[in-house]
Amino acid sequence: MSSGLSPSESPASEPSASGPLRKGDATRARIIDAATRLAAARGLMAVSLGDVAEAVGLSKSGLFKHFDSKEAMHEAVVQMVVERFVNWILDGAEIQPPGRSRLEGIFDRWLHWAETEWEETGCPIMALSVELDDQPGPLKDLLQGRLREMRRRLVKEFQALRNPPLSEAEAQAAYFQMKSFLLGQSDARRMMGDADTHRAAQAAFQSLLDRTMRPPAQEPPAQEPPA
Amino acid sequence: MSSGLSPSESPASEPSASGPLRKGDATRARIIDAATRLAAARGLMAVSLGDVAEAVGLSKSGLFKHFDSKEAMHEAVVQMVVERFVNWILDGAEIQPPGRSRLEGIFDRWLHWAETEWEETGCPIMALSVELDDQPGPLKDLLQGRLREMRRRLVKEFQALRNPPLSEAEAQAAYFQMKSFLLGQSDARRMMGDADTHRAAQAAFQSLLDRTMRPPAQEPPAQEPPA
DNA sequence: CTCAAAAGAGCACGATCGGTCACTTATTGT
DNA sequence: ACAATAAGTGACCGATCGTGCTCTTTTGAG
């Protein structure tokens, strides 16, 4: 059951468990969800509380029963969406044996997240990354921290591609290229309007896996440039 | 003179040429410049006219002598910055002979644009792409149109890498990877805080050039995954 | 120098921003 | 069932939003 097709919210929604378990927690989740969707589309700073209230069917003042300020809501949005993303990627990693097939599964899950789960708005992680990368503060720290943890895990998966394992530098270089292809796919599909970007990204990634797994061998000489 | 180190604005700044040539054109340019810088940092929709006025040292109402509305200013910002970007990349292409060295020069110029020219704010083209990719309208059309023209040019440069030339599909795949590495470099350096992303991007690109120029040969078999 | 046009300042407007407060309605523990 | 508390509403606040208007200053052509 941990390999469902949709990234699910935090567990324990039934009133049978322990803890406070207020009813309004569901509302809070709906608020965060609506705010995240708006932020992914227009940018976090361009989302007003009125927009969120209307999207979730609540009065503006009603929002303040769940968040003390706009910034607190921003923090909840970033925390929730990066948590869901990392879990979506890493949960998918475990259902495949280590090695190439596991990395293929991770790549496919990442693509599915970006191009299916967030089809209308674009991947919120990429949007937040571009928006927050030049704005130091708790929001960037939160996002950066979780993404770094995830990268550490994935770099290790790349190291396990070969026996003896790849050096950390080699694995980091491979991770850099994998993430690059995922960013490139979003850009090509959403901004440039390309078709078949899914295939292009997967082909590039397969080629990356091929040459990463191949022991460093003799390279055929490059052809001379024409004329 | 067309290969300076800084992307320069549109030509004809001397009062000797024909046309209206008003003095306030300089002010207009300063407004667009300030607005572009703010937009690259915070996002286009998050920039208020008051911010721009203060940044350029003008009153809010003074802005309206140069732009009829906020949207008109947005359009001017997008048009100017994408124009500068495309010229910066393509002008650099011409100072090298076709082939590998020309593509290396293009890649270096693109890196220089993103990581030196726009160091504080991040590349405005990437920021605008992520912000506008899900917002149909004249702004997206403008950006997409110029970027497509540039890509057409660069794909041809990739085709010229080999003799006989690469197929368009092969060249497009190579362009996809090149752009991916540039996007990945920005993400790794600005969001993840990595060091030496310049070297990582260049290494990935050199490897791409190597295997693109190499005629399709026999591939050594990939190693079996461990255990 | 003259003078019309351009550039810009100052002010005021309605709308919306984030946020508070008093109040009503719904939920929950006992 | 009943009180306590959580959830939610509506009116309202000062600030700022984009944008007109009128007025003054600057600029450039004759």
Coordinates of C-alpha atoms (C1' of nucleotides) in Angstrom, one line a residue:
Chain A
M1 CA 0.0 0.0 0.0
S2 CA 3.0 2.3 0.3
S3 CA 3.4 2.4 -3.4
G4 CA 0.1 4.1 -4.4
L5 CA -0.1 6.2 -7.5
S6 CA -0.8 9.5 -5.7
P7 CA 1.4 11.2 -3.1
S8 CA -0.8 10.9 0.0
E9 CA -0.9 13.4 2.9
S10 CA 0.3 12.7 6.4
P11 CA -1.1 9.5 8.0
A12 CA -3.6 9.2 10.8
S13 CA -6.8 10.7 9.6
E14 CA -9.2 8.5 11.5
P15 CA -10.4 9.5 14.9
S16 CA -9.4 6.2 16.4
A17 CA -5.8 7.2 16.9
S18 CA -4.3 9.1 19.8
G19 CA -3.6 12.8 20.0
P20 CA -5.7 15.9 19.7
L21 CA -7.1 15.0 16.3
R22 CA -9.3 18.2 15.9
K23 CA -11.8 18.3 13.1
G24 CA -10.3 21.6 11.8
D25 CA -7.1 19.8 10.9
A26 CA -8.7 18.8 7.7
T27 CA -9.5 22.4 7.0
R28 CA -5.9 23.4 7.6
A29 CA -4.8 20.7 5.2
R30 CA -7.2 22.1 2.6
I31 CA -5.9 25.6 3.1
I32 CA -2.3 24.4 2.6
D33 CA -3.3 22.5 -0.4
A34 CA -5.0 25.4 -2.1
A35 CA -2.2 27.8 -1.2
T36 CA 0.4 25.3 -2.6
R37 CA -1.5 25.0 -5.8
L38 CA -1.7 28.8 -6.2
A39 CA 1.9 29.2 -5.2
A40 CA 3.0 26.7 -7.8
A41 CA 1.1 28.6 -10.5
R42 CA 1.8 32.2 -9.6
G43 CA 4.7 32.2 -7.2
L44 CA 4.5 32.2 -3.4
M45 CA 4.8 35.9 -2.9
A46 CA 2.1 36.6 -5.5
V47 CA -0.6 34.6 -3.6
S48 CA -2.8 36.8 -1.4
L49 CA -4.8 35.6 1.6
G50 CA -8.0 36.6 -0.2
D51 CA -7.1 34.3 -3.1
V52 CA -6.5 31.4 -0.7
A53 CA -9.7 32.1 1.2
E54 CA -11.8 32.2 -1.9
A55 CA -10.1 29.0 -3.3
V56 CA -10.8 27.1 -0.2
G57 CA -14.3 28.6 0.4
L58 CA -13.5 30.4 3.6
S59 CA -13.5 33.9 4.9
K60 CA -10.2 35.8 5.1
S61 CA -10.4 36.0 8.9
G62 CA -11.2 32.3 9.1
L63 CA -7.7 31.6 7.8
F64 CA -6.2 33.2 10.9
K65 CA -7.7 30.5 13.1
H66 CA -5.2 28.2 11.4
F67 CA -2.2 30.4 10.8
D68 CA -0.9 33.4 12.8
S69 CA 0.3 35.2 9.7
K70 CA 0.9 35.0 6.0
E71 CA 4.5 34.0 6.7
A72 CA 3.4 31.1 8.9
M73 CA 1.2 29.9 6.1
H74 CA 4.1 30.1 3.7
E75 CA 6.2 28.1 6.0
A76 CA 3.5 25.4 6.3
V77 CA 3.2 25.3 2.5
V78 CA 6.9 24.9 1.9
Q79 CA 7.2 22.3 4.7
M80 CA 4.2 20.2 3.5
V81 CA 5.1 20.2 -0.2
V82 CA 8.8 19.4 0.2
E83 CA 7.8 16.6 2.7
R84 CA 5.4 15.1 0.3
F85 CA 7.9 15.4 -2.6
V86 CA 10.8 13.7 -0.7
N87 CA 8.5 11.0 0.6
W88 CA 7.1 10.4 -2.9
I89 CA 10.6 10.0 -4.3
L90 CA 12.1 8.0 -1.5
D91 CA 9.1 5.7 -0.9
G92 CA 9.3 4.8 -4.6
A93 CA 13.0 4.0 -4.2
E94 CA 12.4 1.2 -1.7
I95 CA 10.1 -0.9 -3.9
Q96 CA 12.9 -1.7 -6.3
P97 CA 16.1 -3.6 -5.5
P98 CA 19.2 -1.4 -5.3
G99 CA 21.0 -0.7 -8.6
R100 CA 19.9 0.4 -12.0
S101 CA 16.2 -0.6 -11.7
R102 CA 15.9 1.4 -8.5
L103 CA 17.3 4.5 -10.1
E104 CA 15.0 4.0 -13.1
G105 CA 12.1 3.8 -10.7
I106 CA 13.2 7.0 -9.0
F107 CA 13.5 8.8 -12.3
D108 CA 10.1 7.7 -13.4
R109 CA 8.5 8.7 -10.1
W110 CA 10.1 12.1 -10.4
L111 CA 8.8 12.6 -13.9
H112 CA 5.4 11.4 -12.9
W113 CA 5.4 13.9 -10.0
A114 CA 6.4 16.8 -12.3
E115 CA 4.3 16.1 -15.4
T116 CA 1.2 14.3 -14.1
E117 CA 0.7 15.2 -10.4
W118 CA 1.3 18.9 -11.0
E119 CA 0.3 19.1 -14.6
E120 CA -1.7 22.4 -14.5
T121 CA 0.6 24.4 -12.3
G122 CA 4.1 23.0 -12.8
C123 CA 6.2 21.3 -10.2
P124 CA 6.0 23.4 -7.0
I125 CA 9.5 22.3 -5.9
M126 CA 11.0 23.8 -9.0
A127 CA 8.9 27.0 -8.7
L128 CA 9.8 27.4 -5.1
S129 CA 13.5 26.7 -5.8
V130 CA 13.7 29.4 -8.4
E131 CA 11.7 31.9 -6.3
L132 CA 13.6 31.3 -3.0
D133 CA 17.1 30.7 -4.2
D134 CA 18.1 34.3 -3.8
Q135 CA 16.0 35.0 -0.7
P136 CA 17.8 33.8 2.4
G137 CA 15.6 33.0 5.3
P138 CA 13.7 30.1 7.0
L139 CA 11.8 29.2 3.8
K140 CA 14.9 28.6 1.8
D141 CA 16.6 26.8 4.7
L142 CA 13.6 24.5 5.0
L143 CA 13.5 23.7 1.3
Q144 CA 17.3 23.4 1.0
G145 CA 17.6 21.2 4.1
R146 CA 15.1 18.5 2.9
L147 CA 16.4 18.5 -0.6
R148 CA 19.9 18.0 0.6
E149 CA 18.9 15.0 2.6
M150 CA 17.2 13.5 -0.4
R151 CA 20.2 14.1 -2.6
R152 CA 22.5 12.4 -0.1
R153 CA 20.2 9.3 -0.3
L154 CA 20.1 9.4 -4.1
V155 CA 23.9 9.9 -4.5
K156 CA 24.3 6.7 -2.5
E157 CA 22.0 4.9 -4.9
F158 CA 24.2 6.0 -7.7
Q159 CA 27.3 4.7 -5.9
A160 CA 25.6 1.3 -5.7
L161 CA 25.4 1.2 -9.4
R162 CA 28.8 -0.4 -9.8
N163 CA 31.0 -2.8 -7.9
P164 CA 33.3 -1.6 -6.4
P165 CA 31.0 1.4 -5.8
L166 CA 31.5 4.7 -7.6
S167 CA 33.4 7.4 -5.8
E168 CA 31.3 10.1 -4.3
A169 CA 32.5 12.6 -6.9
E170 CA 31.4 10.3 -9.7
A171 CA 28.0 9.7 -8.1
Q172 CA 27.5 13.4 -7.5
A173 CA 28.3 14.1 -11.1
A174 CA 25.7 11.5 -12.2
Y175 CA 23.1 13.0 -9.8
F176 CA 23.8 16.4 -11.2
Q177 CA 23.0 15.2 -14.7
M178 CA 19.9 13.3 -13.6
K179 CA 18.5 16.4 -11.9
S180 CA 19.5 18.5 -14.9
F181 CA 17.5 16.2 -17.2
L182 CA 14.4 16.5 -15.0
L183 CA 14.7 20.3 -14.9
G184 CA 15.3 20.3 -18.7
Q185 CA 12.2 18.2 -19.3
S186 CA 10.0 20.6 -17.4
D187 CA 11.4 23.6 -19.2
A188 CA 11.1 21.9 -22.6
R189 CA 7.6 20.7 -22.1
R190 CA 6.0 23.6 -20.2
M191 CA 7.9 26.7 -21.5
M192 CA 9.0 25.6 -25.0
G193 CA 5.9 23.5 -25.7
D194 CA 7.9 20.6 -27.0
A195 CA 6.3 17.2 -27.6
D196 CA 7.8 13.9 -26.4
T197 CA 9.9 15.5 -23.8
H198 CA 9.2 12.5 -21.6
R199 CA 11.0 10.3 -24.1
A200 CA 13.8 12.7 -24.6
A201 CA 14.4 12.9 -20.8
Q202 CA 14.3 9.1 -20.4
A203 CA 16.7 8.6 -23.3
A204 CA 19.2 11.0 -21.9
F205 CA 18.9 9.3 -18.5
Q206 CA 19.3 5.8 -19.9
S207 CA 22.4 7.0 -21.7
L208 CA 23.6 8.4 -18.4
L209 CA 23.1 5.1 -16.7
D210 CA 24.8 3.2 -19.5
R211 CA 28.0 5.2 -19.3
T212 CA 27.9 5.5 -15.5
M213 CA 27.7 1.7 -15.1
R214 CA 30.3 1.0 -17.8
P215 CA 33.8 0.7 -16.3
P216 CA 36.0 3.5 -17.5
A217 CA 37.3 2.0 -20.8
Q218 CA 39.2 3.2 -23.9
E219 CA 37.3 6.0 -25.7
P220 CA 37.2 5.9 -29.5
P221 CA 38.7 9.1 -30.8
A222 CA 36.4 12.0 -31.7
Q223 CA 35.9 12.8 -35.3
E224 CA 37.5 15.9 -36.8
P225 CA 35.2 18.8 -37.2
P226 CA 34.2 19.3 -40.9
A227 CA 36.0 21.8 -43.1
Chain B
M1 CA 33.3 45.6 -30.7
S2 CA 30.4 43.2 -30.9
S3 CA 32.1 40.8 -28.5
G4 CA 32.3 42.9 -25.4
L5 CA 32.1 41.4 -21.9
S6 CA 28.8 42.9 -21.0
P7 CA 25.4 42.4 -22.8
S8 CA 24.8 45.9 -24.1
E9 CA 21.5 47.6 -24.7
S10 CA 19.9 48.4 -28.0
P11 CA 22.0 50.4 -30.4
A12 CA 21.7 54.1 -31.4
S13 CA 22.3 56.1 -28.3
E14 CA 24.0 59.1 -29.9
P15 CA 21.9 62.1 -30.9
S16 CA 23.5 62.0 -34.3
A17 CA 21.2 59.4 -35.7
S18 CA 17.7 59.9 -37.1
G19 CA 14.4 59.4 -35.4
P20 CA 12.8 61.0 -32.3
L21 CA 15.7 60.3 -29.9
R22 CA 14.2 61.8 -26.8
K23 CA 16.2 62.3 -23.7
G24 CA 13.7 60.4 -21.6
D25 CA 14.5 57.2 -23.5
A26 CA 17.4 56.8 -21.1
T27 CA 15.0 57.0 -18.2
R28 CA 12.8 54.4 -19.8
A29 CA 15.8 52.2 -20.1
R30 CA 16.6 52.7 -16.5
I31 CA 13.1 51.8 -15.5
I32 CA 13.1 48.6 -17.5
D33 CA 16.5 47.7 -16.1
A34 CA 15.4 48.2 -12.5
A35 CA 12.1 46.4 -13.1
T36 CA 14.0 43.5 -14.7
R37 CA 16.3 43.2 -11.7
L38 CA 13.5 43.2 -9.2
A39 CA 11.5 40.7 -11.3
A40 CA 14.5 38.4 -11.5
A41 CA 14.8 38.4 -7.8
R42 CA 11.2 38.3 -6.6
G43 CA 9.1 37.4 -9.6
L44 CA 7.4 39.6 -12.2
M45 CA 4.0 39.6 -10.5
A46 CA 5.5 40.4 -7.1
V47 CA 7.1 43.7 -8.3
S48 CA 5.0 46.8 -7.4
L49 CA 5.2 50.1 -9.3
G50 CA 6.2 51.7 -6.0
D51 CA 9.2 49.4 -5.8
V52 CA 10.3 50.2 -9.3
A53 CA 9.8 53.9 -8.7
E54 CA 11.8 53.9 -5.6
A55 CA 14.6 51.8 -7.2
V56 CA 14.9 54.2 -10.1
G57 CA 14.5 57.3 -8.0
L58 CA 11.2 58.5 -9.6
S59 CA 7.7 59.1 -8.4
K60 CA 5.1 56.5 -9.1
S61 CA 3.1 58.8 -11.4
G62 CA 6.3 59.6 -13.3
L63 CA 6.4 56.0 -14.5
F64 CA 3.2 56.5 -16.4
K65 CA 4.9 58.9 -18.7
H66 CA 6.8 55.9 -20.0
F67 CA 4.3 53.1 -19.7
D68 CA 0.6 53.2 -20.0
S69 CA 0.1 50.4 -17.5
K70 CA 1.8 47.9 -15.3
E71 CA 1.2 45.2 -18.0
A72 CA 2.9 47.4 -20.6
M73 CA 5.9 47.6 -18.4
H74 CA 5.9 43.9 -17.9
E75 CA 5.9 43.5 -21.7
A76 CA 8.8 45.9 -22.1
V77 CA 10.7 44.0 -19.4
V78 CA 10.2 40.6 -21.0
Q79 CA 11.0 41.9 -24.5
M80 CA 14.2 43.7 -23.5
V81 CA 15.6 41.0 -21.4
V82 CA 15.0 38.2 -23.8
E83 CA 16.4 40.3 -26.6
R84 CA 19.6 41.0 -24.7
F85 CA 19.9 37.3 -23.8
V86 CA 19.5 36.0 -27.3
N87 CA 21.8 38.6 -28.7
W88 CA 24.4 37.8 -26.0
I89 CA 24.3 34.1 -26.8
L90 CA 24.2 34.4 -30.6
D91 CA 26.7 37.3 -30.9
G92 CA 29.1 35.0 -29.0
A93 CA 28.5 32.2 -31.4
E94 CA 29.8 34.2 -34.4
I95 CA 33.2 34.9 -33.0
Q96 CA 34.1 31.2 -33.2
P97 CA 34.3 29.0 -36.3
P98 CA 31.5 26.5 -36.6
G99 CA 31.9 23.2 -34.8
R100 CA 32.9 22.2 -31.4
S101 CA 34.7 25.4 -30.4
R102 CA 31.7 27.5 -31.3
L103 CA 29.4 25.4 -29.1
E104 CA 32.0 25.6 -26.3
G105 CA 31.9 29.3 -26.6
I106 CA 28.1 29.4 -26.6
F107 CA 28.0 27.3 -23.5
D108 CA 30.6 29.5 -21.7
R109 CA 28.7 32.6 -22.6
W110 CA 25.5 31.1 -21.3
L111 CA 27.2 30.2 -18.1
H112 CA 28.7 33.6 -17.8
W113 CA 25.3 35.2 -18.3
A114 CA 23.7 33.1 -15.6
E115 CA 26.3 33.1 -13.0
T116 CA 28.2 36.4 -13.4
E117 CA 26.0 38.8 -15.2
W118 CA 23.0 38.0 -12.9
E119 CA 24.8 36.8 -9.9
E120 CA 22.7 38.5 -7.2
T121 CA 19.3 37.8 -8.7
G122 CA 19.6 34.7 -10.7
C123 CA 19.1 34.4 -14.4
P124 CA 15.9 36.4 -15.4
I125 CA 15.2 34.1 -18.3
M126 CA 14.9 31.1 -16.1
A127 CA 12.9 33.0 -13.5
L128 CA 10.5 34.3 -16.2
S129 CA 10.3 30.8 -17.8
V130 CA 9.2 29.2 -14.6
E131 CA 6.8 32.0 -13.8
L132 CA 5.2 32.3 -17.2
D133 CA 5.1 28.7 -18.4
D134 CA 1.6 28.1 -17.0
Q135 CA 0.2 31.6 -17.8
P136 CA -0.8 31.8 -21.4
G137 CA -0.8 35.3 -22.8
P138 CA 1.4 37.9 -24.7
L139 CA 4.2 37.6 -22.2
K140 CA 4.7 33.9 -22.5
D141 CA 4.3 34.2 -26.3
L142 CA 7.0 36.8 -26.5
L143 CA 9.4 34.8 -24.4
Q144 CA 8.7 31.5 -26.1
G145 CA 8.9 33.0 -29.6
R146 CA 12.4 34.4 -29.1
L147 CA 13.7 31.4 -27.3
R148 CA 12.4 29.1 -30.0
E149 CA 14.3 31.2 -32.6
M150 CA 17.5 30.9 -30.6
R151 CA 17.1 27.2 -30.2
R152 CA 16.6 26.7 -34.0
R153 CA 20.0 28.4 -34.5
L154 CA 21.7 26.4 -31.8
V155 CA 20.3 23.1 -33.0
K156 CA 21.9 23.9 -36.4
E157 CA 25.2 24.4 -34.7
F158 CA 24.9 21.0 -33.1
Q159 CA 24.1 19.5 -36.5
A160 CA 27.4 21.0 -37.8
L161 CA 29.3 19.1 -35.2
R162 CA 29.7 16.1 -37.5
N163 CA 30.2 15.4 -41.2
P164 CA 27.8 14.3 -42.5
P165 CA 25.7 16.5 -40.2
L166 CA 23.7 15.1 -37.4
S167 CA 20.0 14.5 -37.9
E168 CA 17.7 17.1 -36.5
A169 CA 16.5 14.6 -33.9
E170 CA 20.0 13.9 -32.8
A171 CA 20.9 17.6 -32.6
Q172 CA 17.7 18.4 -30.7
A173 CA 18.6 15.7 -28.2
A174 CA 22.0 17.2 -27.7
Y175 CA 20.5 20.7 -27.3
F176 CA 18.1 19.3 -24.7
Q177 CA 21.0 18.0 -22.7
M178 CA 23.0 21.2 -23.0
K179 CA 20.1 23.3 -21.8
S180 CA 19.5 20.8 -19.0
F181 CA 23.0 21.2 -17.8
L182 CA 22.7 24.9 -17.7
L183 CA 19.4 24.7 -15.8
G184 CA 21.0 22.1 -13.4
Q185 CA 24.0 24.3 -12.8
S186 CA 21.8 27.2 -11.7
D187 CA 19.8 25.0 -9.4
A188 CA 22.8 23.4 -7.9
R189 CA 24.7 26.6 -7.3
R190 CA 21.9 28.9 -6.2
M191 CA 19.4 26.6 -4.4
M192 CA 21.5 23.7 -3.2
G193 CA 24.6 25.9 -2.5
D194 CA 27.0 23.5 -4.2
A195 CA 30.6 24.5 -4.9
D196 CA 32.3 24.0 -8.3
T197 CA 29.0 23.7 -10.2
H198 CA 30.8 25.5 -13.0
R199 CA 33.2 22.7 -13.4
A200 CA 30.5 20.1 -13.1
A201 CA 28.4 21.7 -15.8
Q202 CA 31.4 22.0 -18.1
A203 CA 32.5 18.4 -17.5
A204 CA 29.0 17.2 -18.4
F205 CA 28.9 19.3 -21.5
Q206 CA 32.4 18.2 -22.7
S207 CA 31.2 14.6 -22.2
L208 CA 28.1 15.4 -24.3
L209 CA 30.2 16.9 -27.0
D210 CA 32.5 13.9 -27.0
R211 CA 29.8 11.3 -27.5
T212 CA 27.9 13.5 -29.9
M213 CA 30.9 13.9 -32.2
R214 CA 31.8 10.3 -32.0
P215 CA 30.3 8.3 -34.8
P216 CA 27.8 5.7 -33.5
A217 CA 30.1 2.8 -32.7
Q218 CA 29.9 -0.5 -30.8
E219 CA 29.2 0.1 -27.1
P220 CA 31.0 -2.0 -24.5
P221 CA 28.5 -4.0 -22.5
A222 CA 27.3 -2.5 -19.2
Q223 CA 28.5 -4.2 -16.1
E224 CA 26.1 -6.4 -14.1
P225 CA 24.7 -4.7 -11.0
P226 CA 26.2 -6.0 -7.8
A227 CA 24.5 -8.7 -5.8
Chain C
dC1 C1' 15.7 83.5 -26.6
dT2 C1' 11.1 81.4 -27.2
dC3 C1' 7.9 78.3 -26.5
dA4 C1' 5.6 74.0 -27.3
dA5 C1' 6.2 69.5 -25.9
dA6 C1' 8.1 66.1 -22.9
dA7 C1' 9.4 64.7 -18.2
dG8 C1' 8.2 64.4 -13.8
dA9 C1' 5.9 65.7 -9.0
dG10 C1' 2.0 65.8 -5.9
dC11 C1' -2.3 64.5 -4.7
dA12 C1' -6.4 61.9 -4.5
dC13 C1' -9.4 57.9 -5.8
dG14 C1' -11.3 53.2 -5.2
dA15 C1' -9.7 48.6 -4.5
dT16 C1' -7.2 45.3 -2.2
dC17 C1' -3.6 44.1 0.9
dG18 C1' -2.5 41.7 5.7
dG19 C1' -4.5 41.7 10.1
dT20 C1' -7.6 42.5 14.6
dC21 C1' -11.8 42.1 17.2
dA22 C1' -16.3 41.0 18.7
dC23 C1' -19.5 37.8 17.7
dT24 C1' -22.0 33.4 16.2
dT25 C1' -22.0 28.6 15.1
dA26 C1' -20.2 23.9 15.3
dT27 C1' -17.6 20.4 17.7
dT28 C1' -16.0 17.8 21.5
dG29 C1' -14.9 15.9 26.2
dT30 C1' -17.3 14.7 30.1
Chain D
dA1 C1' -27.0 17.1 27.9
dC2 C1' -24.1 20.6 28.8
dA3 C1' -20.5 23.5 29.2
dA4 C1' -15.9 24.5 27.1
dT5 C1' -13.6 25.2 23.3
dA6 C1' -12.6 25.2 18.5
dA7 C1' -14.1 26.9 13.9
dG8 C1' -15.8 30.4 11.3
dT9 C1' -18.1 35.2 10.0
dG10 C1' -18.4 40.2 9.2
dA11 C1' -17.1 44.7 10.1
dC12 C1' -13.4 47.3 10.2
dC13 C1' -8.3 49.3 10.4
dG14 C1' -4.1 51.5 8.4
dA15 C1' -1.2 50.6 4.5
dT16 C1' -0.4 49.9 -0.1
dC17 C1' -1.9 48.7 -4.6
dG18 C1' -2.5 50.6 -9.7
dT19 C1' -4.0 54.7 -11.9
dG20 C1' -6.0 59.0 -13.1
dC21 C1' -5.6 64.3 -12.6
dT22 C1' -3.5 68.8 -12.3
dC23 C1' 0.4 71.3 -12.0
dT24 C1' 5.5 72.5 -12.4
dT25 C1' 10.0 71.8 -14.3
dT26 C1' 13.0 70.4 -18.0
dT27 C1' 14.3 69.9 -22.7
dG28 C1' 15.1 70.6 -27.4
dA29 C1' 13.9 72.7 -32.0
dG30 C1' 13.3 77.1 -34.4

